[in-house]
Amino acid sequence: MGAAQVRISDGFWDSYIELVRETVIPYQWEALNDRIADAEPSYAIRNFRIAAGLEEGEYGGMVFQDSDVAKWLEAVGYSLANHPDADLEQTADEVIDLIALAQQEDGYLNTYFTVKAPGERWTNLYEAHELYCAGHMIEAAVAYYAATGKRKLLDVMCRFADYIERVFGREPGKLRGYDGHQEIELALVKLHKATGEERYLELAKYFVDERGAEPNFFAEECRQSVGLSIWTKQKLPVPSAGQLAYLQAHRPVREQDTAVGHSVRAVYMYAAMADLAGLTGDASLLAACRRLWANTTKKQMYITGGIGSTHHGEAFTFDYDLPNDTIYAETCASIGLIFFAQRMLQLEAKSDYADVLERALYNNVIGSMSQDGKHYFYVNPLEVWPKASQINPGRHHVKAVRQKWFGCSCCPPNVARLLSSLNDYIYTASAADNMIHTHLFIGSEASFALAAGKVAFIQQSNLPWEGRVSIEITEAPNEAFTLALRIPSWSRGKAALTINGSRTEYKVENGYAVICRVWTAGDVVVWEPELTAQLTAAHPEIRANAGKAAIERGPLVYCLEEVDNGNRIPSLSILTGTELQSTYDTGLLGGAVTITVEGRADNRNSWQSDTPYRPIENNEQPTSVTLRAVPYYLWGNRQPGEMTVWIRTAAVGV
Amino acid sequence: MGAAQVRISDGFWDSYIELVRETVIPYQWEALNDRIADAEPSYAIRNFRIAAGLEEGEYGGMVFQDSDVAKWLEAVGYSLANHPDADLEQTADEVIDLIALAQQEDGYLNTYFTVKAPGERWTNLYEAHELYCAGHMIEAAVAYYAATGKRKLLDVMCRFADYIERVFGREPGKLRGYDGHQEIELALVKLHKATGEERYLELAKYFVDERGAEPNFFAEECRQSVGLSIWTKQKLPVPSAGQLAYLQAHRPVREQDTAVGHSVRAVYMYAAMADLAGLTGDASLLAACRRLWANTTKKQMYITGGIGSTHHGEAFTFDYDLPNDTIYAETCASIGLIFFAQRMLQLEAKSDYADVLERALYNNVIGSMSQDGKHYFYVNPLEVWPKASQINPGRHHVKAVRQKWFGCSCCPPNVARLLSSLNDYIYTASAADNMIHTHLFIGSEASFALAAGKVAFIQQSNLPWEGRVSIEITEAPNEAFTLALRIPSWSRGKAALTINGSRTEYKVENGYAVICRVWTAGDVVVWEPELTAQLTAAHPEIRANAGKAAIERGPLVYCLEEVDNGNRIPSLSILTGTELQSTYDTGLLGGAVTITVEGRADNRNSWQSDTPYRPIENNEQPTSVTLRAVPYYLWGNRQPGEMTVWIRTAAVGV
């Protein structure tokens, strides 16, 4: 890979990145310090202070509470890289000092086991998230080091990683285990890249290779356990095959072909597998990644890029089981899917990975955050009836209104770290091949060190509202290099290329327009993928969407909200074959394209409240209505109400 | 009410009643004695043997396990009344001897508290079902006494009821409480009617009147409780308002207007309220019954007569929340709804009550039992995807295949006692008004003692397959009396009356054709409500059924099964406006009318498995198919597969 420098400057994304910098990071800092009124306390910083000996008290929060500090610090790192801020950096330095103080003599670092359960280290990997927290802090250390050049946290985490390497492994006397929640694997790859140390790569490989091997480590651990479950406070039973599948330890990773279990664990693991496949050239691992990618994204993914069909275990269920109303589609899972997609793009630049990445980013992920940056959805439904969410217990997990910082607050800091590092997701470059792929159309200044020499350009993008992107070369070597521009799936293959004002034919490779030539500074490429509103159907095996259509426009999925269309959203149907009208509405939550289309509303005038069922011929003709759809990512930002992405279809003339 | 003697002889129902007598009652007897291979043991008879001192051992089964013996005995009573059987009667007598032996000196009778928790009587009415079990045994005693004239169990239960009366009440020194699961109330009304004792009526009235009064008894009980919860083994928390609503103790019954909480508890209570309203002339209680009836049946009832929209607490949720796939619709709840309807008919003969009664009986209730009488649905879904039931935890409660006797086996004996007493649900008679109402069209010989004198007639019925009923008078007084024949809702008010061969006009009162005249033996009334297959729409507020139709034919709801229509049932739609073709299929599970109708199947030919979503215009035209619908009560008797009651609609020409 070529070293890339990318700085975002984009009409759509700048405000998000700013929101993260100016609101989310400061707000989350307040949350980590238990200073948000009416929100559940985090205890996260306090736990570190207690572990560091600066404060007396009891451990608070979840067993994995440390990871919230780590994710915040990681987001801060990315933010500082793109936007220096001396005050924020000083706060972060203080947190890092605190973390260093909380580290134990031997390198161990985890406030739960330091404060609450000393002596129980590594005794409950099945539940206790020790390596998970370590992984997040390693990611923070790498990000902070990259941004500031400061090694303190990196050194702390190298010491911890070195200690972990002494504890875990196949050698006699070592614990032949791995974590209950995958995360350390991808973090160790980053640590390897940041430090150049091969042993961190080897350790990541060990964790991935051991997972699911027989005899099963977790079965043994639970069998030999003398302690009680962290969650049930009862003796830990030996996990069943289904319970092992929950954490993807039911069989070796290379033998897995279906996404199962807790969806965040799954995609974090797949991302690490892809990392390792790329770094080691392991063909069987690459094959497993491709299989798991295909199953996850072609059979178990919502149109919004959400994954996880049930709140029971926040998990995958099975192929094509994608209920819209009892959905889970956790924010973190879509972020993990983006990590996986990014790694696959680094392995092989195929537009399918970027299509999914873009889908998850523009819909599930940014939809999870309120426009004020202070409220979040954990669960991202495609259909909401607020009253059912309140009263029907099977829907309690589906909230109609974004919540403040959660007790288990994994999602908000995950959003922050993704958005503040978004510049890392736009391009991949192959220095040896002298090739730069543009995956996302996000305005940015970018520079790359290719074998041919340095390349710099400025991307300008009108996405998601218009399908027009320009790339102006600002620096180019004398030799030829290749620009590859993604042909997004939503353009249906229609994308016009103009170079220096001349419409140009192009070659297509793996879903990208590839243009190889000698470029010179001042060259301007205009890339116009066709971006029109369209109706989308779901695969017939997805029973939940039978007879329905979704509205999409470019990367955005749309939805109908009660505030625009009245209540009883399910009584509405959309006329297929009529025109979808797109209008930029400056007044809508900072401006957005809304879509209007002719529809029908079931006629309720003649229904009496004491008649639940009646002959269908008593039904009057449906009323003609104009449906107004708004981008899914904006839903629930005005007033609570019903919402749906999938809309019943009716044909013209009915 | 006039004393009625009714004996069923009916082409449709005889086989059910025979099945109960010849298979269900003997099979359940085996189950109660833990002799069913591969089924969870019941322990129920064994508990009585231990309590009676005949056997050593530990209590087994649920806290309310006694009620299974009671319900079985009640069914036996009804069965013996209609079909004497010396062997069965002897078995029952032996069980009654055993029960009498298990009764304590002071009259108390409950094996859980005798064997497992002596000394804890009446300390946990919130959870322990003591009065519930008492109620079921009282119902058994009344039924057995009515059938055989044998007083032994009746005397046992009078002694218990007398003891209960000494324990409970408003007087100083008495426990001012009531049961956590309503049932004793309606049982005490039956005991009052069987014995003529006013004090049992008073005790029933006390329990109904006290319920939900302030200060709340359960809140106090839990506050003062020293024991642990039977279910959680933890200290019982003081119940919240929502928890009190679960057992309908959130407010006084006369102030309740919405069906809430555990649906079986609710309808058992409503039935007792209706009983008391009738016997005491309490107008406020009658008004509450009407309100609760209207809410339950007009806003919270499935088209199959199922109630209870969620498995969480087996409970109602809220108006129009009737999901078909995550449904509960417990068999016992529909049976309780039938009890409620029967009481309302006794109060006021309005056809709406009988319409609902018939709907629940012909669909939810008999659909719960397999054709072999040995397998049951507890949950009666309107939409099933077997794979989701297996793999998606939110659907685990919805079974695609009927199960053997359950650990909590309330439903099978409830079906048995209802079907073996079905003769009690067909008519009501008012002796003073010389009026006989025919609510159900079930072939039967019936006789009534009216003020005018004795009336006897024979009803013959071709239901549910044909809308033709004849009533031949076999005995009549010299004075006039009134026959009232229900005009079923499914006839849409079209029903022809023929008396002795002459088509006759009739007066309509409360949904009944009323014919008052002097009848003579040999008079023949032919009643022909129009019975045709039709499509039914659901109220637009029932979001789950938007854009869908159900097929009904007479009292029967129909469904599409995979075995007839292929898998991916949701991909099918029905053409409204085309003819529904009814055919009697002798080969289908003992013979039934099936319905065929033109439909459309979404075309899947061009879909690739790696394309979850695509532009709707890529969809090919749907395929024309012939849908085959079978009566809902027969579903799941051939091979497991997908099923739906509500079918997407398409208009002709689309």
mmCIF file of N, CA, C and O in Angstrom, chain A residues 298 301-303 312 318 320-321 385 392-393 492 535-541 543 546-547 568 570 604 607-614 616-617 642 648, chain B residues 298 301-303 312 318 320-321 385 392-393 492 535-541 543 546-547 568 570 604 607-614 616-617 642 648 654:
data_model
loop_
_atom_site.group_PDB
_atom_site.id
_atom_site.type_symbol
_atom_site.label_atom_id
_atom_site.label_comp_id
_atom_site.label_asym_id
_atom_site.label_seq_id
_atom_site.Cartn_x
_atom_site.Cartn_y
_atom_site.Cartn_z
ATOM 1 N N LYS A 298 -24.873 -10.431 1.250
ATOM 2 C CA LYS A 298 -25.850 -10.792 0.216
ATOM 3 C C LYS A 298 -27.075 -11.493 0.788
ATOM 4 O O LYS A 298 -28.096 -11.603 0.113
ATOM 5 N N MET A 301 -27.990 -8.897 5.231
ATOM 6 C CA MET A 301 -27.821 -7.455 5.425
ATOM 7 C C MET A 301 -29.084 -6.699 5.013
ATOM 8 O O MET A 301 -29.657 -6.961 3.962
ATOM 9 N N TYR A 302 -29.471 -5.779 5.848
ATOM 10 C CA TYR A 302 -30.582 -4.888 5.505
ATOM 11 C C TYR A 302 -30.128 -3.892 4.434
ATOM 12 O O TYR A 302 -28.930 -3.643 4.273
ATOM 13 N N ILE A 303 -31.094 -3.298 3.768
ATOM 14 C CA ILE A 303 -30.775 -2.361 2.686
ATOM 15 C C ILE A 303 -30.044 -1.119 3.201
ATOM 16 O O ILE A 303 -29.357 -0.430 2.452
ATOM 17 N N HIS A 312 -31.961 -10.766 20.538
ATOM 18 C CA HIS A 312 -31.511 -11.850 21.407
ATOM 19 C C HIS A 312 -30.068 -12.171 21.037
ATOM 20 O O HIS A 312 -29.808 -12.771 19.994
ATOM 21 N N PHE A 318 -30.506 -16.121 10.272
ATOM 22 C CA PHE A 318 -30.198 -17.014 9.157
ATOM 23 C C PHE A 318 -30.508 -16.280 7.854
ATOM 24 O O PHE A 318 -31.103 -15.202 7.862
ATOM 25 N N TYR A 320 -31.719 -14.496 4.787
ATOM 26 C CA TYR A 320 -32.955 -13.848 4.331
ATOM 27 C C TYR A 320 -33.959 -13.581 5.449
ATOM 28 O O TYR A 320 -35.077 -13.139 5.180
ATOM 29 N N ASP A 321 -33.591 -13.852 6.678
ATOM 30 C CA ASP A 321 -34.471 -13.518 7.809
ATOM 31 C C ASP A 321 -34.149 -12.091 8.223
ATOM 32 O O ASP A 321 -33.254 -11.858 9.041
ATOM 33 N N TRP A 385 -43.267 1.568 14.844
ATOM 34 C CA TRP A 385 -44.586 1.984 15.340
ATOM 35 C C TRP A 385 -44.334 2.333 16.804
ATOM 36 O O TRP A 385 -44.209 1.438 17.638
ATOM 37 N N ASN A 392 -45.435 -3.182 23.358
ATOM 38 C CA ASN A 392 -45.220 -4.598 23.036
ATOM 39 C C ASN A 392 -43.793 -4.981 23.435
ATOM 40 O O ASN A 392 -42.832 -4.484 22.864
ATOM 41 N N PRO A 393 -43.652 -5.876 24.416
ATOM 42 C CA PRO A 393 -42.303 -6.163 24.930
ATOM 43 C C PRO A 393 -41.341 -6.694 23.871
ATOM 44 O O PRO A 393 -40.137 -6.487 23.986
ATOM 45 N N ARG A 492 -26.247 2.021 -11.668
ATOM 46 C CA ARG A 492 -26.601 0.952 -12.609
ATOM 47 C C ARG A 492 -25.647 0.907 -13.809
ATOM 48 O O ARG A 492 -26.070 0.678 -14.949
ATOM 49 N N LEU A 535 -36.789 2.929 -7.395
ATOM 50 C CA LEU A 535 -37.431 1.964 -6.499
ATOM 51 C C LEU A 535 -36.641 0.670 -6.523
ATOM 52 O O LEU A 535 -36.232 0.206 -7.581
ATOM 53 N N THR A 536 -36.488 0.121 -5.361
ATOM 54 C CA THR A 536 -35.694 -1.092 -5.201
ATOM 55 C C THR A 536 -36.572 -2.202 -4.656
ATOM 56 O O THR A 536 -37.388 -1.972 -3.759
ATOM 57 N N ALA A 537 -36.385 -3.400 -5.211
ATOM 58 C CA ALA A 537 -37.096 -4.580 -4.704
ATOM 59 C C ALA A 537 -36.109 -5.450 -3.949
ATOM 60 O O ALA A 537 -34.906 -5.390 -4.183
ATOM 61 N N ALA A 538 -36.643 -6.255 -3.053
ATOM 62 C CA ALA A 538 -35.804 -7.165 -2.282
ATOM 63 C C ALA A 538 -35.935 -8.576 -2.845
ATOM 64 O O ALA A 538 -36.959 -8.940 -3.436
ATOM 65 N N HIS A 539 -34.908 -9.355 -2.624
ATOM 66 C CA HIS A 539 -34.902 -10.757 -3.059
ATOM 67 C C HIS A 539 -36.149 -11.460 -2.513
ATOM 68 O O HIS A 539 -36.522 -11.253 -1.356
ATOM 69 N N PRO A 540 -36.793 -12.279 -3.343
ATOM 70 C CA PRO A 540 -38.047 -12.902 -2.913
ATOM 71 C C PRO A 540 -37.911 -13.759 -1.657
ATOM 72 O O PRO A 540 -38.906 -13.996 -0.973
ATOM 73 N N GLU A 541 -36.718 -14.208 -1.374
ATOM 74 C CA GLU A 541 -36.562 -14.994 -0.141
ATOM 75 C C GLU A 541 -36.657 -14.131 1.112
ATOM 76 O O GLU A 541 -36.837 -14.653 2.206
ATOM 77 N N ARG A 543 -38.727 -12.576 3.085
ATOM 78 C CA ARG A 543 -40.177 -12.578 3.218
ATOM 79 C C ARG A 543 -40.728 -11.263 3.757
ATOM 80 O O ARG A 543 -41.835 -10.850 3.409
ATOM 81 N N ALA A 546 -41.751 -8.790 0.946
ATOM 82 C CA ALA A 546 -42.558 -9.253 -0.193
ATOM 83 C C ALA A 546 -43.616 -8.215 -0.532
ATOM 84 O O ALA A 546 -44.304 -7.691 0.341
ATOM 85 N N GLY A 547 -43.727 -7.914 -1.801
ATOM 86 C CA GLY A 547 -44.737 -6.960 -2.249
ATOM 87 C C GLY A 547 -44.407 -5.521 -1.910
ATOM 88 O O GLY A 547 -45.273 -4.656 -1.987
ATOM 89 N N ARG A 568 -50.464 5.717 10.564
ATOM 90 C CA ARG A 568 -50.799 4.503 9.811
ATOM 91 C C ARG A 568 -49.990 4.425 8.504
ATOM 92 O O ARG A 568 -50.515 4.249 7.414
ATOM 93 N N PRO A 570 -48.316 2.012 7.421
ATOM 94 C CA PRO A 570 -48.515 0.788 6.622
ATOM 95 C C PRO A 570 -49.732 0.832 5.699
ATOM 96 O O PRO A 570 -49.865 -0.013 4.814
ATOM 97 N N ARG A 604 -60.095 4.672 5.041
ATOM 98 C CA ARG A 604 -60.595 4.250 6.340
ATOM 99 C C ARG A 604 -61.920 4.897 6.694
ATOM 100 O O ARG A 604 -62.483 4.646 7.753
ATOM 101 N N TRP A 607 -64.831 2.723 7.869
ATOM 102 C CA TRP A 607 -64.582 1.744 8.937
ATOM 103 C C TRP A 607 -65.107 2.260 10.266
ATOM 104 O O TRP A 607 -64.877 3.394 10.637
ATOM 105 N N GLN A 608 -65.754 1.379 10.967
ATOM 106 C CA GLN A 608 -66.198 1.688 12.325
ATOM 107 C C GLN A 608 -65.191 1.096 13.296
ATOM 108 O O GLN A 608 -64.583 0.065 13.011
ATOM 109 N N SER A 609 -65.102 1.719 14.465
ATOM 110 C CA SER A 609 -64.125 1.214 15.431
ATOM 111 C C SER A 609 -64.549 -0.124 16.007
ATOM 112 O O SER A 609 -63.741 -0.840 16.569
ATOM 113 N N ASP A 610 -65.830 -0.483 15.866
ATOM 114 C CA ASP A 610 -66.253 -1.769 16.419
ATOM 115 C C ASP A 610 -66.258 -2.874 15.371
ATOM 116 O O ASP A 610 -66.834 -3.934 15.582
ATOM 117 N N THR A 611 -65.626 -2.614 14.233
ATOM 118 C CA THR A 611 -65.549 -3.633 13.186
ATOM 119 C C THR A 611 -64.094 -3.960 12.909
ATOM 120 O O THR A 611 -63.425 -3.249 12.160
ATOM 121 N N PRO A 612 -63.593 -5.020 13.494
ATOM 122 C CA PRO A 612 -62.186 -5.331 13.213
ATOM 123 C C PRO A 612 -61.985 -5.965 11.839
ATOM 124 O O PRO A 612 -60.958 -5.758 11.207
ATOM 125 N N TYR A 613 -63.001 -6.715 11.377
ATOM 126 C CA TYR A 613 -62.882 -7.438 10.112
ATOM 127 C C TYR A 613 -64.189 -7.298 9.352
ATOM 128 O O TYR A 613 -65.263 -7.290 9.958
ATOM 129 N N ARG A 614 -64.120 -7.216 8.037
ATOM 130 C CA ARG A 614 -65.343 -7.112 7.241
ATOM 131 C C ARG A 614 -65.057 -7.537 5.803
ATOM 132 O O ARG A 614 -63.889 -7.604 5.405
ATOM 133 N N ILE A 616 -64.143 -7.692 2.101
ATOM 134 C CA ILE A 616 -63.209 -6.780 1.442
ATOM 135 C C ILE A 616 -63.936 -5.870 0.473
ATOM 136 O O ILE A 616 -63.505 -4.739 0.214
ATOM 137 N N GLU A 617 -65.081 -6.320 -0.089
ATOM 138 C CA GLU A 617 -65.767 -5.461 -1.060
ATOM 139 C C GLU A 617 -66.404 -4.239 -0.407
ATOM 140 O O GLU A 617 -66.794 -3.312 -1.103
ATOM 141 N N GLU A 642 -44.437 7.071 13.339
ATOM 142 C CA GLU A 642 -44.214 5.862 12.569
ATOM 143 C C GLU A 642 -43.227 6.129 11.439
ATOM 144 O O GLU A 642 -43.112 7.250 10.952
ATOM 145 N N ARG A 648 -45.390 -0.755 0.689
ATOM 146 C CA ARG A 648 -46.208 -1.612 -0.175
ATOM 147 C C ARG A 648 -46.280 -0.994 -1.576
ATOM 148 O O ARG A 648 -46.347 0.219 -1.724
ATOM 149 N N LYS B 298 -63.191 -6.418 19.599
ATOM 150 C CA LYS B 298 -63.209 -5.506 18.446
ATOM 151 C C LYS B 298 -61.838 -4.889 18.177
ATOM 152 O O LYS B 298 -61.601 -4.334 17.107
ATOM 153 N N MET B 301 -58.500 -8.806 19.059
ATOM 154 C CA MET B 301 -58.732 -10.208 18.726
ATOM 155 C C MET B 301 -58.304 -10.504 17.290
ATOM 156 O O MET B 301 -58.629 -9.757 16.374
ATOM 157 N N TYR B 302 -57.612 -11.603 17.123
ATOM 158 C CA TYR B 302 -57.258 -12.064 15.783
ATOM 159 C C TYR B 302 -58.503 -12.618 15.096
ATOM 160 O O TYR B 302 -59.484 -12.991 15.749
ATOM 161 N N ILE B 303 -58.446 -12.734 13.795
ATOM 162 C CA ILE B 303 -59.596 -13.206 13.024
ATOM 163 C C ILE B 303 -59.934 -14.661 13.363
ATOM 164 O O ILE B 303 -61.059 -15.111 13.153
ATOM 165 N N HIS B 312 -44.518 -12.435 25.805
ATOM 166 C CA HIS B 312 -44.020 -11.875 27.059
ATOM 167 C C HIS B 312 -45.200 -11.706 28.003
ATOM 168 O O HIS B 312 -46.020 -10.801 27.824
ATOM 169 N N PHE B 318 -51.905 -3.821 23.028
ATOM 170 C CA PHE B 318 -52.747 -2.630 22.939
ATOM 171 C C PHE B 318 -53.597 -2.711 21.674
ATOM 172 O O PHE B 318 -53.379 -3.579 20.819
ATOM 173 N N TYR B 320 -55.301 -2.914 18.336
ATOM 174 C CA TYR B 320 -54.903 -3.096 16.944
ATOM 175 C C TYR B 320 -53.466 -3.597 16.771
ATOM 176 O O TYR B 320 -52.977 -3.692 15.647
ATOM 177 N N ASP B 321 -52.789 -3.903 17.850
ATOM 178 C CA ASP B 321 -51.449 -4.487 17.742
ATOM 179 C C ASP B 321 -51.617 -5.995 17.644
ATOM 180 O O ASP B 321 -51.692 -6.686 18.656
ATOM 181 N N TRP B 385 -43.148 -19.310 9.597
ATOM 182 C CA TRP B 385 -41.991 -19.647 8.779
ATOM 183 C C TRP B 385 -41.169 -20.584 9.659
ATOM 184 O O TRP B 385 -40.507 -20.122 10.594
ATOM 185 N N ASN B 392 -34.749 -17.977 14.840
ATOM 186 C CA ASN B 392 -34.878 -16.608 15.362
ATOM 187 C C ASN B 392 -35.490 -16.669 16.762
ATOM 188 O O ASN B 392 -36.642 -17.062 16.921
ATOM 189 N N PRO B 393 -34.722 -16.283 17.786
ATOM 190 C CA PRO B 393 -35.220 -16.470 19.164
ATOM 191 C C PRO B 393 -36.536 -15.749 19.440
ATOM 192 O O PRO B 393 -37.314 -16.201 20.284
ATOM 193 N N ARG B 492 -73.769 -12.325 6.256
ATOM 194 C CA ARG B 492 -73.994 -10.921 5.885
ATOM 195 C C ARG B 492 -75.484 -10.590 5.911
ATOM 196 O O ARG B 492 -75.987 -9.866 5.038
ATOM 197 N N LEU B 535 -63.684 -12.933 0.822
ATOM 198 C CA LEU B 535 -62.432 -12.303 1.255
ATOM 199 C C LEU B 535 -62.742 -11.270 2.318
ATOM 200 O O LEU B 535 -63.690 -10.497 2.203
ATOM 201 N N THR B 536 -61.929 -11.260 3.332
ATOM 202 C CA THR B 536 -62.135 -10.375 4.464
ATOM 203 C C THR B 536 -60.960 -9.425 4.584
ATOM 204 O O THR B 536 -59.813 -9.839 4.416
ATOM 205 N N ALA B 537 -61.265 -8.172 4.873
ATOM 206 C CA ALA B 537 -60.216 -7.177 5.115
ATOM 207 C C ALA B 537 -60.175 -6.857 6.602
ATOM 208 O O ALA B 537 -61.163 -7.029 7.307
ATOM 209 N N ALA B 538 -59.046 -6.400 7.046
ATOM 210 C CA ALA B 538 -58.894 -6.013 8.449
ATOM 211 C C ALA B 538 -58.952 -4.500 8.590
ATOM 212 O O ALA B 538 -58.622 -3.761 7.651
ATOM 213 N N HIS B 539 -59.357 -4.069 9.760
ATOM 214 C CA HIS B 539 -59.421 -2.638 10.059
ATOM 215 C C HIS B 539 -58.064 -1.988 9.757
ATOM 216 O O HIS B 539 -57.017 -2.552 10.085
ATOM 217 N N PRO B 540 -58.087 -0.814 9.134
ATOM 218 C CA PRO B 540 -56.817 -0.184 8.732
ATOM 219 C C PRO B 540 -55.856 0.081 9.895
ATOM 220 O O PRO B 540 -54.656 0.209 9.672
ATOM 221 N N GLU B 541 -56.387 0.124 11.105
ATOM 222 C CA GLU B 541 -55.468 0.330 12.238
ATOM 223 C C GLU B 541 -54.650 -0.922 12.549
ATOM 224 O O GLU B 541 -53.656 -0.846 13.259
ATOM 225 N N ARG B 543 -52.119 -2.740 11.608
ATOM 226 C CA ARG B 543 -51.040 -2.519 10.645
ATOM 227 C C ARG B 543 -50.514 -3.818 10.043
ATOM 228 O O ARG B 543 -50.084 -3.855 8.890
ATOM 229 N N ALA B 546 -52.268 -4.760 6.707
ATOM 230 C CA ALA B 546 -52.454 -3.752 5.655
ATOM 231 C C ALA B 546 -52.171 -4.366 4.290
ATOM 232 O O ALA B 546 -51.175 -5.064 4.104
ATOM 233 N N GLY B 547 -53.063 -4.127 3.366
ATOM 234 C CA GLY B 547 -52.876 -4.628 2.000
ATOM 235 C C GLY B 547 -53.103 -6.117 1.869
ATOM 236 O O GLY B 547 -52.728 -6.710 0.864
ATOM 237 N N ARG B 568 -42.095 -20.099 0.321
ATOM 238 C CA ARG B 568 -42.192 -18.643 0.120
ATOM 239 C C ARG B 568 -43.658 -18.205 -0.032
ATOM 240 O O ARG B 568 -44.039 -17.518 -0.975
ATOM 241 N N PRO B 570 -45.136 -15.889 1.496
ATOM 242 C CA PRO B 570 -45.333 -14.435 1.374
ATOM 243 C C PRO B 570 -45.180 -13.909 -0.048
ATOM 244 O O PRO B 570 -45.568 -12.781 -0.322
ATOM 245 N N ARG B 604 -39.359 -15.274 -9.343
ATOM 246 C CA ARG B 604 -38.018 -15.305 -8.786
ATOM 247 C C ARG B 604 -36.991 -15.783 -9.793
ATOM 248 O O ARG B 604 -35.797 -15.867 -9.479
ATOM 249 N N TRP B 607 -33.812 -13.775 -10.303
ATOM 250 C CA TRP B 607 -33.030 -13.349 -9.137
ATOM 251 C C TRP B 607 -31.812 -14.234 -8.945
ATOM 252 O O TRP B 607 -31.903 -15.454 -9.012
ATOM 253 N N GLN B 608 -30.706 -13.630 -8.651
ATOM 254 C CA GLN B 608 -29.486 -14.350 -8.319
ATOM 255 C C GLN B 608 -29.347 -14.370 -6.795
ATOM 256 O O GLN B 608 -29.784 -13.452 -6.120
ATOM 257 N N SER B 609 -28.718 -15.416 -6.303
ATOM 258 C CA SER B 609 -28.603 -15.522 -4.851
ATOM 259 C C SER B 609 -27.658 -14.465 -4.286
ATOM 260 O O SER B 609 -27.679 -14.176 -3.113
ATOM 261 N N ASP B 610 -26.811 -13.857 -5.151
ATOM 262 C CA ASP B 610 -25.901 -12.845 -4.612
ATOM 263 C C ASP B 610 -26.452 -11.428 -4.789
ATOM 264 O O ASP B 610 -25.723 -10.462 -4.677
ATOM 265 N N THR B 611 -27.727 -11.309 -5.093
ATOM 266 C CA THR B 611 -28.345 -9.995 -5.257
ATOM 267 C C THR B 611 -29.470 -9.839 -4.252
ATOM 268 O O THR B 611 -30.578 -10.307 -4.475
ATOM 269 N N PRO B 612 -29.207 -9.219 -3.125
ATOM 270 C CA PRO B 612 -30.297 -9.075 -2.163
ATOM 271 C C PRO B 612 -31.301 -7.992 -2.567
ATOM 272 O O PRO B 612 -32.481 -8.095 -2.250
ATOM 273 N N TYR B 613 -30.823 -6.966 -3.261
ATOM 274 C CA TYR B 613 -31.680 -5.822 -3.618
ATOM 275 C C TYR B 613 -31.353 -5.425 -5.054
ATOM 276 O O TYR B 613 -30.198 -5.477 -5.467
ATOM 277 N N ARG B 614 -32.346 -4.997 -5.795
ATOM 278 C CA ARG B 614 -32.093 -4.566 -7.177
ATOM 279 C C ARG B 614 -33.240 -3.666 -7.631
ATOM 280 O O ARG B 614 -34.317 -3.628 -6.993
ATOM 281 N N ILE B 616 -36.496 -2.231 -9.060
ATOM 282 C CA ILE B 616 -37.767 -2.956 -9.131
ATOM 283 C C ILE B 616 -38.136 -3.264 -10.578
ATOM 284 O O ILE B 616 -38.819 -4.256 -10.854
ATOM 285 N N GLU B 617 -37.682 -2.442 -11.527
ATOM 286 C CA GLU B 617 -38.072 -2.699 -12.914
ATOM 287 C C GLU B 617 -37.385 -3.937 -13.482
ATOM 288 O O GLU B 617 -37.789 -4.438 -14.525
ATOM 289 N N GLU B 642 -44.427 -23.487 5.699
ATOM 290 C CA GLU B 642 -44.904 -22.121 5.883
ATOM 291 C C GLU B 642 -46.427 -22.081 5.832
ATOM 292 O O GLU B 642 -47.065 -22.922 5.194
ATOM 293 N N ARG B 648 -51.424 -11.277 0.794
ATOM 294 C CA ARG B 648 -51.333 -10.013 0.037
ATOM 295 C C ARG B 648 -52.389 -10.004 -1.060
ATOM 296 O O ARG B 648 -52.674 -11.027 -1.671
ATOM 297 N N VAL B 654 -53.581 -6.960 -12.914
ATOM 298 C CA VAL B 654 -52.222 -6.553 -12.541
ATOM 299 C C VAL B 654 -51.285 -7.761 -12.619
ATOM 300 O O VAL B 654 -51.632 -8.825 -12.172
#
